[in-house]
Amino acid sequence: MADQKETAGAPSAPVLEETFSDTSKRAWLYGPSHFDVEILDAPTNTGLFTNQRWRAGPVLFGQRALDSSLIWREKKHVSVSGDVLQAHRYIEGYAVGRMGDEPIRTRPGAIAIMDWARPFEAMQTPNIMQNVYIPHSVIGYNPAEHPGAISFEQKMTIGKVLHAEFDYFYKRFLSGITEIPMHRIKRLLSCLRVAFTAGKTHDDIRADARDALGDVIRSFIEANLTSPKLTTAGIL
């Protein structure tokens, strides 16, 4: 009912869904232009690869499950898809690697933002991962000015906001929703822009991010109305 009220009379983007599933190590060959992957031999592997993707407006969302693997992007990949910014979180598993001389580590509880204009390499444990892919031009990202990789822990204010935004979208995608309000896509983009610019952005973008933060605060208060931890210091 809340989603019906949210979309009633408001501009919405249709959600286009596709699911790819395979139990073969060759499953990753469906998209070799973006990165190379080598599945590692590990006792915890299940042999399962799944990739669910949803496109809404200018944003591509994806949830995947994958065994232990090495994953890397080289110049040949950057030349094909180097105009993309990836934000992601691990629901299960984690990754360690490097982008140039900078270390990369993403674990459950953190949200990472990575620039696909730069080569990187990483090792992943068996994982379930949720991704958001945005063209640089849509979000105003400039590789010459902004960090190539940055992460936010869930205990950080911006981390809580980004997790709430991911929760909003993936709850709806996985339930089969067919439309997403355009203002929610705009708000997600604003939150990500505030994250990689450290808040140095336009007033309307900061306003969207403040709205998202307000939702996080309200949800916390509603969930803890009878709890002694509901204090001013404990909200964020």
Short mmCIF file of C-alpha atoms in Angstrom, two decimals:
data_model
loop_
_atom_site.label_atom_id
_atom_site.label_comp_id
_atom_site.label_asym_id
_atom_site.label_seq_id
_atom_site.Cartn_x
_atom_site.Cartn_y
_atom_site.Cartn_z
CA MET A 1 0.00 0.00 0.00
CA ALA A 2 2.84 2.40 0.83
CA ASP A 3 4.40 1.82 -2.59
CA GLN A 4 1.06 2.46 -4.30
CA LYS A 5 0.74 5.78 -2.46
CA GLU A 6 4.33 6.65 -3.32
CA THR A 7 3.90 6.03 -7.04
CA ALA A 8 0.35 7.35 -7.44
CA GLY A 9 0.47 10.41 -9.65
CA ALA A 10 4.27 10.67 -9.40
CA PRO A 11 6.73 10.09 -12.27
CA SER A 12 8.00 6.51 -12.16
CA ALA A 13 10.58 4.46 -14.02
CA PRO A 14 9.68 0.98 -15.29
CA VAL A 15 11.79 -1.81 -13.78
CA LEU A 16 13.30 -4.17 -16.37
CA GLU A 17 14.46 -7.47 -14.85
CA GLU A 18 16.60 -10.32 -16.12
CA THR A 19 18.08 -13.31 -14.30
CA PHE A 20 21.08 -15.37 -15.34
CA SER A 21 21.83 -18.63 -13.54
CA ASP A 22 24.35 -21.38 -14.18
CA THR A 23 26.19 -24.09 -12.27
CA SER A 24 29.19 -24.02 -14.61
CA LYS A 25 32.52 -22.26 -14.10
CA ARG A 26 31.96 -20.88 -17.60
CA ALA A 27 29.00 -18.86 -16.38
CA TRP A 28 31.04 -15.65 -16.20
CA LEU A 29 31.70 -15.75 -19.94
CA TYR A 30 28.37 -13.97 -20.52
CA GLY A 31 30.05 -10.61 -19.86
CA PRO A 32 33.83 -10.80 -20.45
CA SER A 33 34.05 -7.15 -21.51
CA HIS A 34 33.69 -5.87 -17.92
CA PHE A 35 36.29 -7.94 -16.04
CA ASP A 36 38.03 -11.31 -15.95
CA VAL A 37 37.17 -13.88 -13.31
CA GLU A 38 38.90 -17.06 -12.19
CA ILE A 39 36.92 -19.37 -9.91
CA LEU A 40 39.13 -20.68 -7.10
CA ASP A 41 39.10 -24.27 -5.88
CA ALA A 42 37.72 -24.02 -2.34
CA PRO A 43 35.87 -26.54 -0.13
CA THR A 44 33.11 -24.01 0.55
CA ASN A 45 32.22 -23.62 -3.14
CA THR A 46 28.75 -24.63 -4.30
CA GLY A 47 29.33 -24.31 -8.04
CA LEU A 48 26.39 -21.93 -8.32
CA PHE A 49 26.41 -18.63 -10.16
CA THR A 50 23.36 -16.40 -10.19
CA ASN A 51 22.99 -12.87 -11.40
CA GLN A 52 19.76 -10.87 -11.11
CA ARG A 53 19.71 -7.46 -12.73
CA TRP A 54 17.19 -4.65 -12.74
CA ARG A 55 17.36 -1.44 -14.74
CA ALA A 56 15.42 1.59 -13.51
CA GLY A 57 15.97 4.91 -15.25
CA PRO A 58 19.70 5.47 -15.82
CA VAL A 59 20.74 3.06 -13.04
CA LEU A 60 21.54 -0.66 -13.29
CA PHE A 61 21.10 -2.73 -10.12
CA GLY A 62 22.36 -6.28 -9.65
CA GLN A 63 22.46 -9.02 -7.03
CA ARG A 64 24.76 -11.97 -7.62
CA ALA A 65 25.97 -15.11 -5.89
CA LEU A 66 29.43 -16.40 -6.75
CA ASP A 67 31.98 -18.90 -5.46
CA SER A 68 35.50 -18.00 -4.25
CA SER A 69 37.18 -16.16 -7.09
CA LEU A 70 39.80 -13.79 -8.37
CA ILE A 71 38.39 -10.82 -10.27
CA TRP A 72 40.31 -8.13 -12.12
CA ARG A 73 39.90 -5.24 -14.53
CA GLU A 74 42.62 -4.24 -16.98
CA LYS A 75 42.97 -1.50 -19.58
CA LYS A 76 41.07 -3.63 -22.11
CA HIS A 77 38.04 -3.63 -19.78
CA VAL A 78 38.36 0.07 -18.93
CA SER A 79 38.23 0.92 -22.64
CA VAL A 80 34.81 -0.76 -22.86
CA SER A 81 33.11 0.17 -19.57
CA GLY A 82 35.34 2.75 -17.90
CA ASP A 83 32.59 5.36 -17.64
CA VAL A 84 30.82 3.58 -14.76
CA LEU A 85 30.78 4.08 -10.99
CA GLN A 86 29.96 0.98 -8.93
CA ALA A 87 28.54 1.07 -5.41
CA HIS A 88 28.21 -2.30 -3.70
CA ARG A 89 27.78 -4.21 -0.47
CA TYR A 90 28.38 -7.82 0.52
CA ILE A 91 25.42 -9.57 2.14
CA GLU A 92 27.67 -12.60 2.67
CA GLY A 93 31.41 -13.00 2.14
CA TYR A 94 34.03 -10.31 1.60
CA ALA A 95 36.72 -9.11 -0.81
CA VAL A 96 40.31 -7.92 -0.47
CA GLY A 97 42.43 -6.45 -3.24
CA ARG A 98 44.02 -3.30 -4.57
CA MET A 99 43.41 -0.45 -6.98
CA GLY A 100 46.83 0.78 -8.02
CA ASP A 101 48.73 1.22 -4.76
CA GLU A 102 45.57 1.55 -2.67
CA PRO A 103 44.25 -1.46 -0.72
CA ILE A 104 40.62 -2.53 -1.12
CA ARG A 105 38.66 -4.40 1.55
CA THR A 106 34.90 -4.76 1.58
CA ARG A 107 33.04 -6.83 4.15
CA PRO A 108 29.42 -7.12 5.31
CA GLY A 109 28.38 -3.91 7.01
CA ALA A 110 30.31 -1.66 4.61
CA ILE A 111 29.29 -0.03 1.35
CA ALA A 112 32.07 0.60 -1.15
CA ILE A 113 32.15 2.95 -4.14
CA MET A 114 34.60 2.09 -6.93
CA ASP A 115 35.50 3.81 -10.18
CA TRP A 116 35.56 1.48 -13.15
CA ALA A 117 37.85 3.88 -15.03
CA ARG A 118 40.76 2.41 -13.03
CA PRO A 119 42.16 -1.13 -13.17
CA PHE A 120 41.84 -3.19 -9.99
CA GLU A 121 42.18 -6.75 -8.75
CA ALA A 122 40.56 -8.55 -5.84
CA MET A 123 39.98 -11.93 -4.21
CA GLN A 124 36.47 -12.81 -3.05
CA THR A 125 35.22 -15.50 -0.71
CA PRO A 126 31.91 -17.20 -1.61
CA ASN A 127 29.53 -14.28 -1.55
CA ILE A 128 26.20 -12.64 -2.16
CA MET A 129 26.71 -9.11 -3.38
CA GLN A 130 24.39 -6.21 -4.25
CA ASN A 131 25.52 -3.60 -6.77
CA VAL A 132 24.49 -0.25 -8.19
CA TYR A 133 26.06 0.88 -11.48
CA ILE A 134 25.80 4.52 -12.59
CA PRO A 135 27.39 6.26 -15.61
CA HIS A 136 29.84 8.98 -14.59
CA SER A 137 27.88 11.59 -16.53
CA VAL A 138 24.65 10.83 -14.65
CA ILE A 139 26.11 11.33 -11.19
CA GLY A 140 28.73 13.99 -11.98
CA TYR A 141 31.74 11.82 -11.16
CA ASN A 142 35.16 12.98 -12.39
CA PRO A 143 38.01 10.44 -12.06
CA ALA A 144 40.53 13.30 -12.01
CA GLU A 145 38.88 14.92 -8.97
CA HIS A 146 37.24 12.15 -6.95
CA PRO A 147 38.63 9.07 -5.15
CA GLY A 148 38.85 5.80 -7.04
CA ALA A 149 37.74 3.66 -4.13
CA ILE A 150 36.09 4.62 -0.85
CA SER A 151 34.05 2.66 1.69
CA PHE A 152 31.67 3.51 4.51
CA GLU A 153 31.05 1.34 7.55
CA GLN A 154 27.46 0.84 8.68
CA LYS A 155 28.10 2.65 11.97
CA MET A 156 28.96 5.84 10.05
CA THR A 157 26.11 8.25 9.33
CA ILE A 158 26.58 8.12 5.55
CA GLY A 159 26.92 4.33 5.82
CA LYS A 160 23.54 4.08 7.54
CA VAL A 161 21.97 6.29 4.88
CA LEU A 162 23.41 4.27 1.99
CA HIS A 163 22.36 0.96 3.55
CA ALA A 164 18.81 2.29 3.96
CA GLU A 165 18.76 3.30 0.29
CA PHE A 166 20.01 -0.14 -0.79
CA ASP A 167 17.39 -1.77 1.47
CA TYR A 168 14.63 0.30 -0.13
CA PHE A 169 15.50 -0.74 -3.67
CA TYR A 170 16.41 -4.38 -3.15
CA LYS A 171 13.37 -5.11 -1.00
CA ARG A 172 11.22 -3.94 -3.89
CA PHE A 173 13.18 -5.56 -6.70
CA LEU A 174 13.23 -8.96 -4.99
CA SER A 175 9.47 -8.73 -4.37
CA GLY A 176 8.84 -8.23 -8.10
CA ILE A 177 7.89 -4.55 -8.21
CA THR A 178 7.51 -3.19 -11.75
CA GLU A 179 7.94 0.56 -11.15
CA ILE A 180 10.20 2.75 -9.01
CA PRO A 181 9.44 6.44 -8.29
CA MET A 182 11.88 8.69 -10.10
CA HIS A 183 12.36 10.84 -6.99
CA ARG A 184 13.75 7.78 -5.16
CA ILE A 185 16.27 7.16 -7.94
CA LYS A 186 17.24 10.84 -7.76
CA ARG A 187 17.63 10.57 -3.98
CA LEU A 188 19.87 7.52 -4.27
CA LEU A 189 22.10 9.34 -6.75
CA SER A 190 22.24 12.37 -4.44
CA CYS A 191 23.27 10.22 -1.47
CA LEU A 192 26.05 8.57 -3.48
CA ARG A 193 27.26 11.96 -4.73
CA VAL A 194 27.37 13.34 -1.19
CA ALA A 195 29.37 10.23 -0.21
CA PHE A 196 32.15 10.53 -2.80
CA THR A 197 32.36 14.35 -2.63
CA ALA A 198 32.40 14.47 1.19
CA GLY A 199 29.31 16.68 1.09
CA LYS A 200 30.80 19.31 -1.24
CA THR A 201 27.96 19.51 -3.73
CA HIS A 202 24.85 21.49 -4.71
CA ASP A 203 22.10 22.45 -2.27
CA ASP A 204 19.40 20.32 -3.96
CA ILE A 205 21.63 17.24 -3.78
CA ARG A 206 22.36 17.84 -0.10
CA ALA A 207 18.62 18.28 0.48
CA ASP A 208 17.92 14.84 -1.01
CA ALA A 209 20.57 13.34 1.24
CA ARG A 210 19.07 15.09 4.28
CA ASP A 211 15.68 13.56 3.41
CA ALA A 212 17.32 10.13 3.32
CA LEU A 213 18.99 10.76 6.67
CA GLY A 214 15.66 11.89 8.11
CA ASP A 215 14.11 8.56 7.09
CA VAL A 216 16.92 6.67 8.83
CA ILE A 217 16.39 8.66 12.03
CA ARG A 218 12.61 8.16 11.96
CA SER A 219 13.00 4.41 11.39
CA PHE A 220 15.42 4.14 14.33
CA ILE A 221 13.09 6.06 16.63
CA GLU A 222 10.06 4.00 15.63
CA ALA A 223 11.97 0.76 16.21
CA ASN A 224 13.25 1.84 19.62
CA LEU A 225 10.39 3.79 21.19
CA THR A 226 10.42 1.60 24.32
CA SER A 227 14.17 1.04 24.43
CA PRO A 228 16.50 2.72 26.95
CA LYS A 229 19.02 3.22 24.13
CA LEU A 230 16.71 5.79 22.53
CA THR A 231 18.77 8.82 23.44
CA THR A 232 19.96 11.79 21.43
CA ALA A 233 23.48 10.36 21.36
CA GLY A 234 22.27 6.93 20.33
CA ILE A 235 20.24 7.91 17.29
CA LEU A 236 23.23 8.31 14.96
#
